[in-house]
Coordinates of C-alpha atoms in Angstrom, one line a residue:
Chain Y
M1 CA 122.2 70.0 134.3
M2 CA 121.2 73.0 136.3
S3 CA 124.6 74.6 136.1
H4 CA 124.6 74.0 132.4
I5 CA 121.4 76.1 132.1
N6 CA 122.9 78.7 134.3
V7 CA 125.9 79.0 132.2
Q8 CA 123.8 79.4 129.1
K9 CA 121.8 82.0 130.9
S10 CA 124.7 84.0 131.9
E11 CA 126.2 83.7 128.5
K12 CA 123.0 85.0 127.1
R13 CA 123.1 87.9 129.5
S14 CA 126.6 88.8 128.9
G15 CA 125.8 88.6 125.1
N16 CA 123.0 91.0 125.7
I17 CA 125.3 93.5 127.6
R18 CA 127.8 93.2 124.8
Y19 CA 125.0 93.9 122.3
L20 CA 123.9 96.9 124.2
R21 CA 127.3 98.2 124.5
N22 CA 127.8 98.0 120.7
H23 CA 124.4 99.2 119.7
W24 CA 123.0 101.4 122.5
I25 CA 122.9 104.3 120.0
L26 CA 120.1 102.5 118.1
Y27 CA 117.9 102.5 121.3
A28 CA 118.9 106.1 122.0
M29 CA 117.6 107.0 118.5
L30 CA 114.3 105.4 119.2
G31 CA 113.7 107.5 122.3
L32 CA 112.2 110.4 120.4
P33 CA 109.9 108.3 118.2
V34 CA 108.8 106.2 121.2
I35 CA 107.9 109.4 123.1
F36 CA 106.1 110.7 120.1
Y37 CA 103.9 107.6 119.8
F38 CA 103.2 107.8 123.5
L39 CA 102.2 111.5 123.6
F40 CA 100.2 111.7 120.5
H41 CA 98.8 108.1 119.9
Y42 CA 98.7 106.3 123.2
L43 CA 97.9 109.1 125.6
P44 CA 94.5 110.0 123.8
I45 CA 93.3 106.4 124.0
P46 CA 92.3 106.4 127.7
G47 CA 90.4 109.6 126.8
V48 CA 87.7 107.3 125.3
V49 CA 86.3 107.1 129.0
I50 CA 84.9 110.5 128.3
A51 CA 82.2 108.6 126.6
F52 CA 81.2 107.3 130.0
K53 CA 81.8 110.4 132.1
D54 CA 80.1 113.8 132.6
Y55 CA 83.3 115.4 131.3
N56 CA 83.9 119.2 131.2
L57 CA 87.1 120.8 130.1
F58 CA 87.7 122.5 133.5
R59 CA 87.3 119.6 135.8
G60 CA 89.4 117.2 133.7
I61 CA 88.7 113.6 132.9
R62 CA 89.5 112.0 136.3
A63 CA 87.4 114.4 138.5
S64 CA 84.4 114.0 136.2
E65 CA 81.5 111.8 137.4
W66 CA 80.7 108.4 135.7
V67 CA 77.5 108.4 133.9
G68 CA 77.5 104.9 132.5
L69 CA 75.9 104.5 129.0
R70 CA 73.9 107.8 129.1
Y71 CA 75.7 109.3 126.1
F72 CA 75.4 106.2 124.1
K73 CA 71.7 106.1 124.8
Q74 CA 71.4 109.8 123.9
A75 CA 73.3 109.4 120.6
F76 CA 71.5 106.3 119.5
G77 CA 68.3 108.2 120.2
F78 CA 69.2 111.0 117.7
K79 CA 67.7 110.6 114.3
S80 CA 70.5 112.8 112.9
F81 CA 73.1 110.2 114.2
W82 CA 71.5 107.3 112.4
M83 CA 71.3 109.5 109.3
S84 CA 75.0 110.2 109.4
V85 CA 75.7 106.5 109.8
R86 CA 73.5 105.7 106.9
N87 CA 75.2 108.4 104.7
T88 CA 78.6 107.2 105.6
M89 CA 77.7 103.6 104.7
I90 CA 76.1 104.8 101.3
L91 CA 79.1 106.9 100.3
N92 CA 81.6 104.2 101.4
V93 CA 79.7 101.3 99.7
I94 CA 79.5 103.3 96.4
G95 CA 83.1 104.1 96.8
L96 CA 84.0 100.4 97.3
V97 CA 81.9 98.8 94.6
L98 CA 82.6 101.3 91.9
G99 CA 85.7 102.9 93.2
F100 CA 87.7 99.9 94.1
P101 CA 88.0 98.3 90.7
A102 CA 88.6 101.7 88.9
P103 CA 92.3 102.1 89.8
I104 CA 92.9 98.5 89.1
L105 CA 91.5 98.8 85.6
L106 CA 93.4 102.0 85.0
A107 CA 96.6 100.4 86.2
L108 CA 96.0 97.4 83.8
M109 CA 95.7 99.9 80.9
L110 CA 98.8 102.0 82.0
N111 CA 100.6 98.6 82.0
E112 CA 99.8 98.2 78.3
L113 CA 101.3 101.5 77.2
R114 CA 104.6 100.7 75.4
N115 CA 105.7 104.2 74.7
K116 CA 107.8 105.3 77.8
A117 CA 107.5 109.1 77.3
F118 CA 103.8 109.0 76.8
K119 CA 103.4 106.7 79.8
K120 CA 105.4 109.1 82.0
V121 CA 103.6 112.2 81.0
T122 CA 100.2 110.4 81.6
Q123 CA 101.3 109.3 85.0
T124 CA 102.5 112.7 85.9
V125 CA 99.1 114.2 85.0
L126 CA 97.2 111.3 86.8
Y127 CA 99.2 111.7 90.2
L128 CA 98.8 115.5 90.2
P129 CA 95.3 115.8 91.9
H130 CA 96.6 113.7 94.8
F131 CA 98.8 116.7 95.8
I132 CA 96.1 119.3 95.8
S133 CA 94.3 120.0 99.1
W134 CA 90.7 119.2 99.7
V135 CA 89.9 122.9 100.3
I136 CA 91.1 123.7 96.8
V137 CA 89.4 120.7 95.4
G138 CA 86.1 121.9 97.1
G139 CA 86.6 125.3 95.6
M140 CA 87.3 123.9 92.1
M141 CA 84.2 121.7 92.4
Y142 CA 82.0 124.7 93.1
Q143 CA 83.3 126.6 90.1
L144 CA 82.8 123.5 87.9
F145 CA 79.6 122.0 89.1
A146 CA 77.6 124.9 90.5
S147 CA 74.4 125.8 88.7
S148 CA 76.2 128.5 86.8
G149 CA 79.5 126.6 86.7
F150 CA 81.6 125.3 83.9
V151 CA 80.0 121.9 83.4
N152 CA 76.4 123.3 83.4
T153 CA 77.5 126.1 80.9
V154 CA 78.6 123.3 78.5
I155 CA 75.4 121.4 79.1
K156 CA 73.4 124.5 78.4
A157 CA 75.4 125.2 75.3
L158 CA 74.5 121.8 74.1
G159 CA 70.9 122.7 74.6
R160 CA 70.1 120.6 77.5
V161 CA 68.7 121.2 80.9
P162 CA 71.3 122.1 83.6
V163 CA 72.0 119.4 86.1
P164 CA 71.8 120.3 90.0
F165 CA 75.1 118.5 90.8
L166 CA 75.4 120.1 94.2
S167 CA 71.8 120.8 95.3
S168 CA 70.0 117.5 94.6
S169 CA 70.7 114.7 96.9
G170 CA 71.2 111.9 94.2
W171 CA 73.4 114.2 92.1
W172 CA 75.4 115.2 95.1
I173 CA 76.3 111.6 95.8
F174 CA 77.3 111.2 92.2
T175 CA 79.5 114.4 92.4
Y176 CA 81.0 113.2 95.7
F177 CA 82.1 109.9 94.0
I178 CA 83.5 111.6 90.9
V179 CA 85.4 114.2 92.9
G180 CA 86.9 111.5 95.1
Q181 CA 87.9 109.4 92.1
W182 CA 89.3 112.4 90.4
K183 CA 91.7 113.1 93.3
N184 CA 92.8 109.6 94.0
I185 CA 92.3 107.2 91.0
G186 CA 95.8 108.0 89.7
W187 CA 97.6 107.7 93.0
N188 CA 95.9 104.4 93.8
T189 CA 97.3 102.9 90.6
I190 CA 100.8 103.1 92.0
I191 CA 100.5 100.1 94.3
Y192 CA 99.1 97.9 91.5
L193 CA 101.6 99.1 89.0
S194 CA 104.5 98.2 91.4
A195 CA 102.9 94.8 91.8
M196 CA 103.0 94.5 88.0
T197 CA 106.7 95.3 87.7
G198 CA 107.3 92.0 89.6
I199 CA 105.6 89.8 87.0
D200 CA 108.0 87.4 85.2
S201 CA 108.3 88.6 81.5
E202 CA 108.7 84.9 80.4
L203 CA 105.0 84.4 81.2
Y204 CA 104.1 86.9 78.4
E205 CA 106.7 85.5 76.1
A206 CA 105.2 82.0 76.5
A207 CA 101.7 83.3 76.0
R208 CA 102.7 85.2 72.8
V209 CA 104.3 82.1 71.3
D210 CA 101.0 80.4 71.9
G211 CA 99.3 83.2 70.0
C212 CA 97.6 84.8 73.0
S213 CA 96.1 88.2 72.4
R214 CA 97.1 91.3 74.5
F215 CA 93.6 91.4 75.8
R216 CA 93.7 87.8 77.0
M217 CA 97.1 88.3 78.5
M218 CA 95.8 91.2 80.6
F219 CA 93.2 89.0 82.1
S220 CA 95.0 85.7 82.2
I221 CA 98.4 86.8 83.4
T222 CA 98.5 90.3 84.7
L223 CA 95.4 90.2 86.8
P224 CA 96.0 86.9 88.5
C225 CA 99.6 88.0 89.2
I226 CA 98.5 91.1 91.2
L227 CA 95.7 89.2 92.9
D228 CA 97.5 89.1 96.3
T229 CA 97.9 93.0 96.2
V230 CA 94.3 93.3 95.2
M231 CA 93.1 91.1 98.1
I232 CA 95.1 93.1 100.7
M233 CA 93.8 96.4 99.4
L234 CA 90.3 94.9 99.5
I235 CA 90.6 93.8 103.0
L236 CA 91.8 97.3 104.0
A237 CA 88.9 98.9 102.0
V238 CA 86.3 96.7 103.7
G239 CA 87.9 97.3 107.0
G240 CA 87.5 101.1 106.4
L241 CA 83.9 100.9 105.4
A242 CA 82.6 102.4 108.7
S243 CA 85.0 105.2 108.8
I244 CA 85.2 108.2 106.5
G245 CA 87.6 111.0 106.1
F246 CA 86.6 114.4 107.4
E247 CA 87.9 116.8 104.8
Q248 CA 86.1 115.7 101.6
P249 CA 82.6 115.5 103.0
Y250 CA 83.3 118.7 105.0
V251 CA 84.4 120.8 102.1
M252 CA 81.7 119.4 99.8
Q253 CA 78.6 119.6 101.9
N254 CA 76.1 122.4 101.8
S255 CA 73.0 123.1 103.8
V256 CA 70.7 121.9 101.0
V257 CA 72.0 118.3 100.8
M258 CA 72.8 117.7 104.5
D259 CA 70.4 114.8 104.5
V260 CA 72.9 112.8 102.4
A261 CA 76.1 114.7 103.0
D262 CA 76.3 114.6 106.8
V263 CA 78.6 111.8 107.7
I264 CA 79.9 110.4 111.0
S265 CA 83.1 112.4 111.0
T266 CA 81.4 115.8 110.3
Y267 CA 78.6 114.9 112.7
V268 CA 81.1 114.2 115.5
Y269 CA 82.8 117.5 114.8
R270 CA 79.7 119.5 114.8
V271 CA 78.0 117.9 117.8
G272 CA 81.1 116.9 119.8
L273 CA 83.3 120.0 119.3
Q274 CA 81.3 122.8 117.9
Q275 CA 78.4 122.2 120.3
A276 CA 80.9 121.0 123.0
K277 CA 79.0 117.8 123.7
F278 CA 82.2 115.9 124.4
G279 CA 80.5 112.8 125.8
I280 CA 78.2 112.2 122.9
G281 CA 81.1 112.9 120.5
S282 CA 83.4 110.4 122.2
A283 CA 80.7 107.8 122.4
I284 CA 80.0 108.0 118.7
G285 CA 83.8 107.8 118.1
L286 CA 84.1 104.6 120.2
F287 CA 81.1 103.1 118.6
Q288 CA 82.7 103.7 115.2
S289 CA 86.0 102.2 116.3
V290 CA 84.3 99.0 117.5
I291 CA 82.5 98.6 114.2
N292 CA 85.8 99.2 112.3
F293 CA 87.6 96.6 114.4
I294 CA 84.8 94.1 113.7
L295 CA 84.9 94.8 110.0
V296 CA 88.7 94.5 109.7
I297 CA 88.8 91.2 111.6
S298 CA 85.9 89.7 109.6
A299 CA 87.2 90.8 106.3
N300 CA 90.6 89.4 107.2
S301 CA 89.2 85.9 108.2
I302 CA 86.8 85.7 105.2
S303 CA 89.8 86.5 102.9
K304 CA 91.9 83.9 104.7
R305 CA 89.2 81.2 104.4
M306 CA 88.6 81.9 100.7
T307 CA 92.1 82.7 99.4
D308 CA 94.4 81.7 102.2
K309 CA 95.6 85.4 102.2
G310 CA 95.3 88.0 104.9
I311 CA 97.1 91.0 106.4
W312 CA 98.1 88.9 109.4
Chain H
M1 CA 106.4 90.4 65.0
K2 CA 103.4 92.0 63.4
E3 CA 100.5 92.9 65.6
S4 CA 97.1 91.3 65.0
I5 CA 94.1 93.5 64.2
G6 CA 92.6 92.5 67.6
D7 CA 95.7 93.6 69.4
R8 CA 95.8 97.0 67.5
I9 CA 92.1 97.7 68.3
F10 CA 92.7 96.8 72.0
K11 CA 95.8 99.1 72.1
A12 CA 93.8 102.0 70.6
I13 CA 91.0 101.6 73.0
T14 CA 93.4 101.5 76.0
V15 CA 95.2 104.6 74.9
M16 CA 92.0 106.4 74.3
I17 CA 90.6 105.6 77.8
V18 CA 93.9 106.6 79.4
V19 CA 94.0 109.9 77.6
F20 CA 90.4 110.5 78.4
V21 CA 91.1 110.0 82.2
A22 CA 94.3 112.1 82.0
V23 CA 92.5 115.0 80.3
C24 CA 89.7 114.8 82.9
C25 CA 92.4 115.1 85.6
L26 CA 93.9 118.2 83.9
L27 CA 90.8 120.1 82.8
P28 CA 89.8 121.6 86.2
F29 CA 93.3 123.0 86.7
L30 CA 93.3 124.6 83.2
Y31 CA 89.8 126.1 83.8
I32 CA 90.8 127.5 87.2
I33 CA 93.9 129.0 85.8
A34 CA 92.0 130.5 82.8
V35 CA 89.3 132.0 85.1
S36 CA 92.0 133.5 87.4
F37 CA 93.6 135.5 84.6
S38 CA 90.3 136.6 83.0
D39 CA 88.3 139.6 83.1
K40 CA 85.6 139.4 85.7
N41 CA 82.7 140.3 83.3
A42 CA 83.8 137.7 80.9
V43 CA 83.6 135.1 83.7
L44 CA 80.1 136.6 84.5
R45 CA 79.0 136.0 80.9
N46 CA 80.4 132.4 81.1
E47 CA 82.7 133.1 78.2
V48 CA 85.8 131.6 79.8
F49 CA 86.7 128.0 78.6
L50 CA 90.2 126.9 78.8
W51 CA 92.1 130.1 77.9
P52 CA 91.9 133.5 79.7
V53 CA 89.4 135.9 78.2
H54 CA 90.5 139.7 78.3
Y55 CA 93.7 138.9 80.1
D56 CA 93.5 140.6 83.5
L57 CA 95.7 140.6 86.6
T58 CA 93.5 142.4 89.0
A59 CA 92.6 139.3 90.8
Y60 CA 96.1 138.5 91.7
Q61 CA 96.8 142.2 92.7
S62 CA 93.9 142.1 95.1
I63 CA 95.3 139.0 96.7
F64 CA 98.6 140.8 97.5
R65 CA 96.7 143.8 98.8
N66 CA 95.0 141.6 101.4
Q67 CA 97.2 141.6 104.4
S68 CA 95.7 138.8 106.3
L69 CA 96.0 136.4 103.3
V70 CA 99.7 137.3 102.9
R71 CA 100.3 136.8 106.6
S72 CA 98.7 133.4 106.5
M73 CA 100.8 132.4 103.6
W74 CA 104.1 133.4 105.5
F75 CA 102.8 131.6 108.6
T76 CA 102.1 128.5 106.6
I77 CA 105.5 128.7 104.8
V78 CA 107.3 128.9 108.2
I79 CA 105.5 126.0 109.9
T80 CA 105.8 123.9 106.7
I81 CA 109.6 124.3 106.8
I82 CA 109.9 123.6 110.5
Y83 CA 107.4 120.7 110.4
T84 CA 109.3 119.1 107.4
L85 CA 112.6 119.3 109.1
I86 CA 111.4 117.8 112.4
S87 CA 109.4 115.1 110.5
I88 CA 112.4 113.9 108.5
L89 CA 114.7 113.8 111.6
I90 CA 112.2 111.8 113.7
T91 CA 111.2 109.6 110.8
V92 CA 114.9 108.6 110.2
L93 CA 115.4 108.1 113.9
C94 CA 112.6 105.7 114.0
A95 CA 113.2 103.9 110.7
Y96 CA 116.8 103.3 110.9
P97 CA 116.9 101.3 114.2
L98 CA 113.9 99.3 113.0
S99 CA 115.5 98.5 109.7
R100 CA 118.5 96.8 111.4
P101 CA 117.9 93.0 111.1
H102 CA 119.7 92.2 114.3
L103 CA 117.8 94.8 116.5
K104 CA 116.7 93.1 119.7
L105 CA 113.1 93.8 120.9
K106 CA 112.4 94.6 117.3
K107 CA 109.0 92.8 117.3
P108 CA 107.6 94.5 120.4
L109 CA 108.8 97.9 119.1
L110 CA 107.1 97.3 115.7
I111 CA 103.9 96.3 117.4
Y112 CA 104.1 99.4 119.5
V113 CA 104.3 101.5 116.2
L114 CA 101.9 99.5 113.9
F115 CA 99.2 99.4 116.6
T116 CA 98.6 103.1 116.1
M117 CA 97.7 102.5 112.4
Y118 CA 94.7 100.5 113.5
F119 CA 93.6 102.1 116.8
S120 CA 93.1 105.7 117.8
G121 CA 91.3 107.6 120.5
G122 CA 89.0 109.4 118.0
M123 CA 88.5 113.1 117.3
I124 CA 87.3 114.1 120.8
P125 CA 89.9 112.3 123.0
E126 CA 92.6 113.6 120.7
Y127 CA 91.4 117.1 121.0
V128 CA 91.3 116.8 124.8
N129 CA 94.9 115.4 124.7
I130 CA 96.1 118.3 122.7
K131 CA 94.5 120.6 125.2
N132 CA 95.9 118.7 128.2
L133 CA 99.3 119.0 126.6
G134 CA 98.9 122.7 126.5
L135 CA 99.3 122.9 122.8
L136 CA 95.9 124.3 121.9
D137 CA 96.1 127.6 120.0
T138 CA 99.9 127.3 119.6
A139 CA 101.8 126.7 116.3
W140 CA 103.1 123.4 117.9
A141 CA 99.6 122.0 117.7
L142 CA 100.2 122.1 113.9
I143 CA 103.6 120.7 114.0
L144 CA 104.1 118.0 116.6
P145 CA 100.9 115.7 116.5
G146 CA 101.5 114.8 112.9
C147 CA 105.3 115.0 112.7
L148 CA 105.8 111.2 112.4
S149 CA 103.7 109.4 109.8
T150 CA 103.9 105.6 110.3
Y151 CA 103.2 105.1 106.6
N152 CA 106.2 107.4 105.6
M153 CA 108.3 105.7 108.2
I154 CA 107.7 102.3 106.7
L155 CA 108.7 103.5 103.4
V156 CA 112.0 104.8 104.7
K157 CA 112.5 101.6 106.7
S158 CA 112.0 99.4 103.6
F159 CA 114.4 101.7 101.7
F160 CA 117.1 101.3 104.4
Q161 CA 116.6 97.5 104.4
N162 CA 117.2 97.5 100.6
I163 CA 120.7 99.0 100.9
P164 CA 123.2 96.2 100.3
R165 CA 124.6 94.8 103.5
E166 CA 128.2 94.7 102.2
V167 CA 128.4 98.5 101.9
E168 CA 127.6 99.0 105.6
E169 CA 129.7 96.0 106.8
S170 CA 132.9 97.3 105.2
A171 CA 132.4 100.4 107.4
S172 CA 131.5 98.6 110.6
I173 CA 134.7 96.6 110.4
D174 CA 136.6 99.9 110.7
G175 CA 135.0 100.3 114.1
A176 CA 132.3 102.8 113.1
N177 CA 129.3 102.8 115.4
D178 CA 125.6 102.9 114.2
L179 CA 125.3 106.7 114.2
V180 CA 128.5 107.1 112.0
I181 CA 127.1 104.4 109.6
L182 CA 123.8 106.2 109.4
V183 CA 125.2 109.6 108.8
R184 CA 128.2 108.7 106.6
I185 CA 126.9 105.8 104.5
V186 CA 123.1 105.2 104.8
L187 CA 121.8 108.9 104.5
P188 CA 124.0 109.8 101.5
L189 CA 122.6 106.8 99.7
S190 CA 119.0 107.7 100.7
K191 CA 118.8 111.2 99.1
A192 CA 116.1 110.3 96.8
M193 CA 114.0 108.7 99.5
L194 CA 114.5 111.6 101.8
A195 CA 113.4 114.0 99.1
T196 CA 110.4 111.8 98.6
I197 CA 109.2 111.9 102.2
A198 CA 110.2 115.6 102.4
L199 CA 107.7 116.2 99.7
F200 CA 105.0 114.0 101.3
Y201 CA 105.4 115.8 104.6
A202 CA 105.6 119.3 103.1
V203 CA 102.5 118.7 101.0
S204 CA 100.6 117.2 104.0
R205 CA 101.4 120.3 106.0
W206 CA 100.8 122.8 103.3
N207 CA 97.4 121.1 102.4
G208 CA 96.4 120.2 106.0
F209 CA 93.2 121.8 107.1
M210 CA 91.4 119.6 109.7
D211 CA 94.0 120.1 112.4
S212 CA 94.1 123.9 112.0
L213 CA 90.2 123.9 112.1
L214 CA 90.3 121.9 115.4
Y215 CA 93.4 123.2 117.2
V216 CA 93.8 126.8 116.3
T217 CA 91.3 129.6 116.8
K218 CA 93.6 132.6 116.9
E219 CA 93.4 134.5 113.7
S220 CA 97.1 135.2 113.6
M221 CA 97.6 131.5 113.2
Y222 CA 95.2 130.7 110.5
T223 CA 96.9 128.6 107.9
L224 CA 96.5 129.3 104.2
Q225 CA 94.0 126.5 103.8
V226 CA 91.7 127.9 106.5
R227 CA 91.9 131.4 104.8
L228 CA 91.2 129.8 101.5
R229 CA 88.2 127.9 102.9
Q230 CA 86.8 131.1 104.4
L231 CA 87.3 132.9 101.1
I232 CA 85.6 130.0 99.1
Q233 CA 82.8 130.1 101.5
S234 CA 82.6 133.8 100.4
S235 CA 81.9 135.3 103.7
Q236 CA 85.1 137.2 103.4
V237 CA 85.0 138.3 99.8
T238 CA 83.5 141.6 100.7
E239 CA 86.7 142.8 102.1
F240 CA 88.2 142.6 98.6
M241 CA 85.6 144.9 97.2
E242 CA 85.5 148.3 98.6
D243 CA 85.2 150.0 95.2
I244 CA 82.9 147.6 93.4
P245 CA 79.2 147.8 92.8
Q246 CA 77.2 145.3 94.8
N247 CA 75.5 143.5 92.0
K248 CA 78.7 142.1 90.6
E249 CA 79.7 140.6 93.9
K250 CA 79.6 137.0 92.8
V251 CA 81.7 137.4 89.7
I252 CA 84.4 139.2 91.5
A253 CA 84.5 136.4 94.0
E254 CA 84.9 133.8 91.3
T255 CA 88.1 135.4 89.8
I256 CA 89.6 136.1 93.1
K257 CA 88.8 132.6 94.5
A258 CA 90.4 131.1 91.4
A259 CA 93.5 133.3 91.8
C260 CA 93.8 132.3 95.4
M261 CA 93.6 128.6 94.6
V262 CA 96.1 128.9 91.8
F263 CA 98.3 131.0 94.0
S264 CA 98.3 128.4 96.8
M265 CA 99.0 125.5 94.4
I266 CA 102.2 127.2 93.1
P267 CA 104.7 125.6 95.6
V268 CA 103.4 122.1 95.1
M269 CA 103.3 122.6 91.3
V270 CA 106.9 123.7 91.2
L271 CA 108.3 120.9 93.4
Y272 CA 106.1 118.1 92.1
P273 CA 107.5 117.4 88.6
W274 CA 111.1 117.4 89.9
L275 CA 110.4 114.8 92.6
Q276 CA 107.9 112.6 90.7
K277 CA 110.6 110.2 89.5
Y278 CA 111.8 109.7 93.1
F279 CA 108.5 109.3 94.8
V280 CA 107.1 106.7 92.5
K281 CA 110.3 104.6 92.9
G282 CA 110.1 105.3 96.7
V283 CA 106.5 104.3 97.1
M284 CA 107.1 101.2 94.9
I285 CA 110.0 100.0 97.0
G286 CA 108.1 100.6 100.1
S287 CA 104.9 98.9 99.0
V288 CA 106.7 95.8 97.6
K289 CA 108.7 95.2 100.7
G290 CA 106.5 96.7 103.4

């Protein structure tokens, strides 16, 4: 019995050696990528201990003294920190509630277009903003929405009162949402459109024979068939509720609306890097990662319980 | 089959909404282009709508007179090219082995890669890491940290997995090793996919702003986006206006800003329509399989 196992083991080992001899190149190829991930993704992770240390750039992380939870206590004591948390949540919740269904609806409508050339031109135009940098989008936004900008000129020409799109808190949130949608709504349809190409056309044939209207088909066939994709995107979106990109809020904010426009990412940049309070910046970053982690895990488990689908 | 009235109304509404959204996507571009070619006084009087008023090229001329802007543009072009080449190489090196179904240790390797999509050190630890690696204030800080995007890598990996097995097997019988199969068979079949991720990488470097804001402070290494940002913030606009009366400051800024924005969009605009057909297909294959 024992010898039998040993024979199997040595066979397996010699199989491995033969495999390596034939395919060592594959592992050699992976060398660079593995080093890349180590240097730029794994190496920074131990750096989160900066949140617990009296770090300064010259002494280095290891030589700096432990200070326990001092920076967490300091950060949690700042009113401006809680404001940035609140603003992040407000912008993200609006983005989720109104912005999540938008590309799904647009994809459903694009899917109804039968004229191929028209559909292609439309898609080309819809994807275009995705390829424009936030810096330019920010610049365009000022030219369009400033008090003397394009939109207000039109509003004035129609004999109405100009709207303070960028200088009133409520309107700024509205503008933030619109600009974000403008840039990404088209691009976000791609994943749903690709899910729709996988739908069996016989379903539509059968529905048509039964005298089903196009509108009805959209809701009774197309939408249920892409539900898996929708759920996965929803889990990812909920998981991202506590984190927010840096560039959009950074290029859009101005001193008048900082009470609604300062978000966690821009706050960490300003306090952590510009004011060189590395400890506080890292503490906030770590706090945010923990919240993100909890959100992803819970969104996934809720989805699994309700629809039996999750990302893992 | 004749369409019912309900279906026709539904179709008309759909088309109207789609056209409306598409026009909204396009309008800001048309407006910016019109402003950039217009006379500054016409812009001041808010006369410009979607077509240039008193066609005028002075805004573009002053861009080319501005040495620092032109230098930033060249610098950005050079690092974009280097970055794109390195990125494609390392992405293929990562995606190809992971696309082989027989690869041993595939699961731990995939976990090693995918883990980084969900966990990161955060802004400050990453900054400290770049500093510790000695990359701060070098062009490498703008090239290396982002030169492998896991998302793009998964797209390429799914694409490789979709190549029919028989095509490769016929070659491996002839005793070709993995590298020869990759170079002779897989890559020539993947030109569309490679063009797609080349576009994604090039655009992300061309448009990237945050990393240059964080990692580069030397003026000689300001990227185009950083310059544009400064310009849009207007602090710099005065250097364009030696010969212009002070009270018209704002207007001049508007046409020049618009011209700079249009100018920096040109490379993307030129490449984009040619590659659209590929990237939609590429993203679809990647998202269905990945």
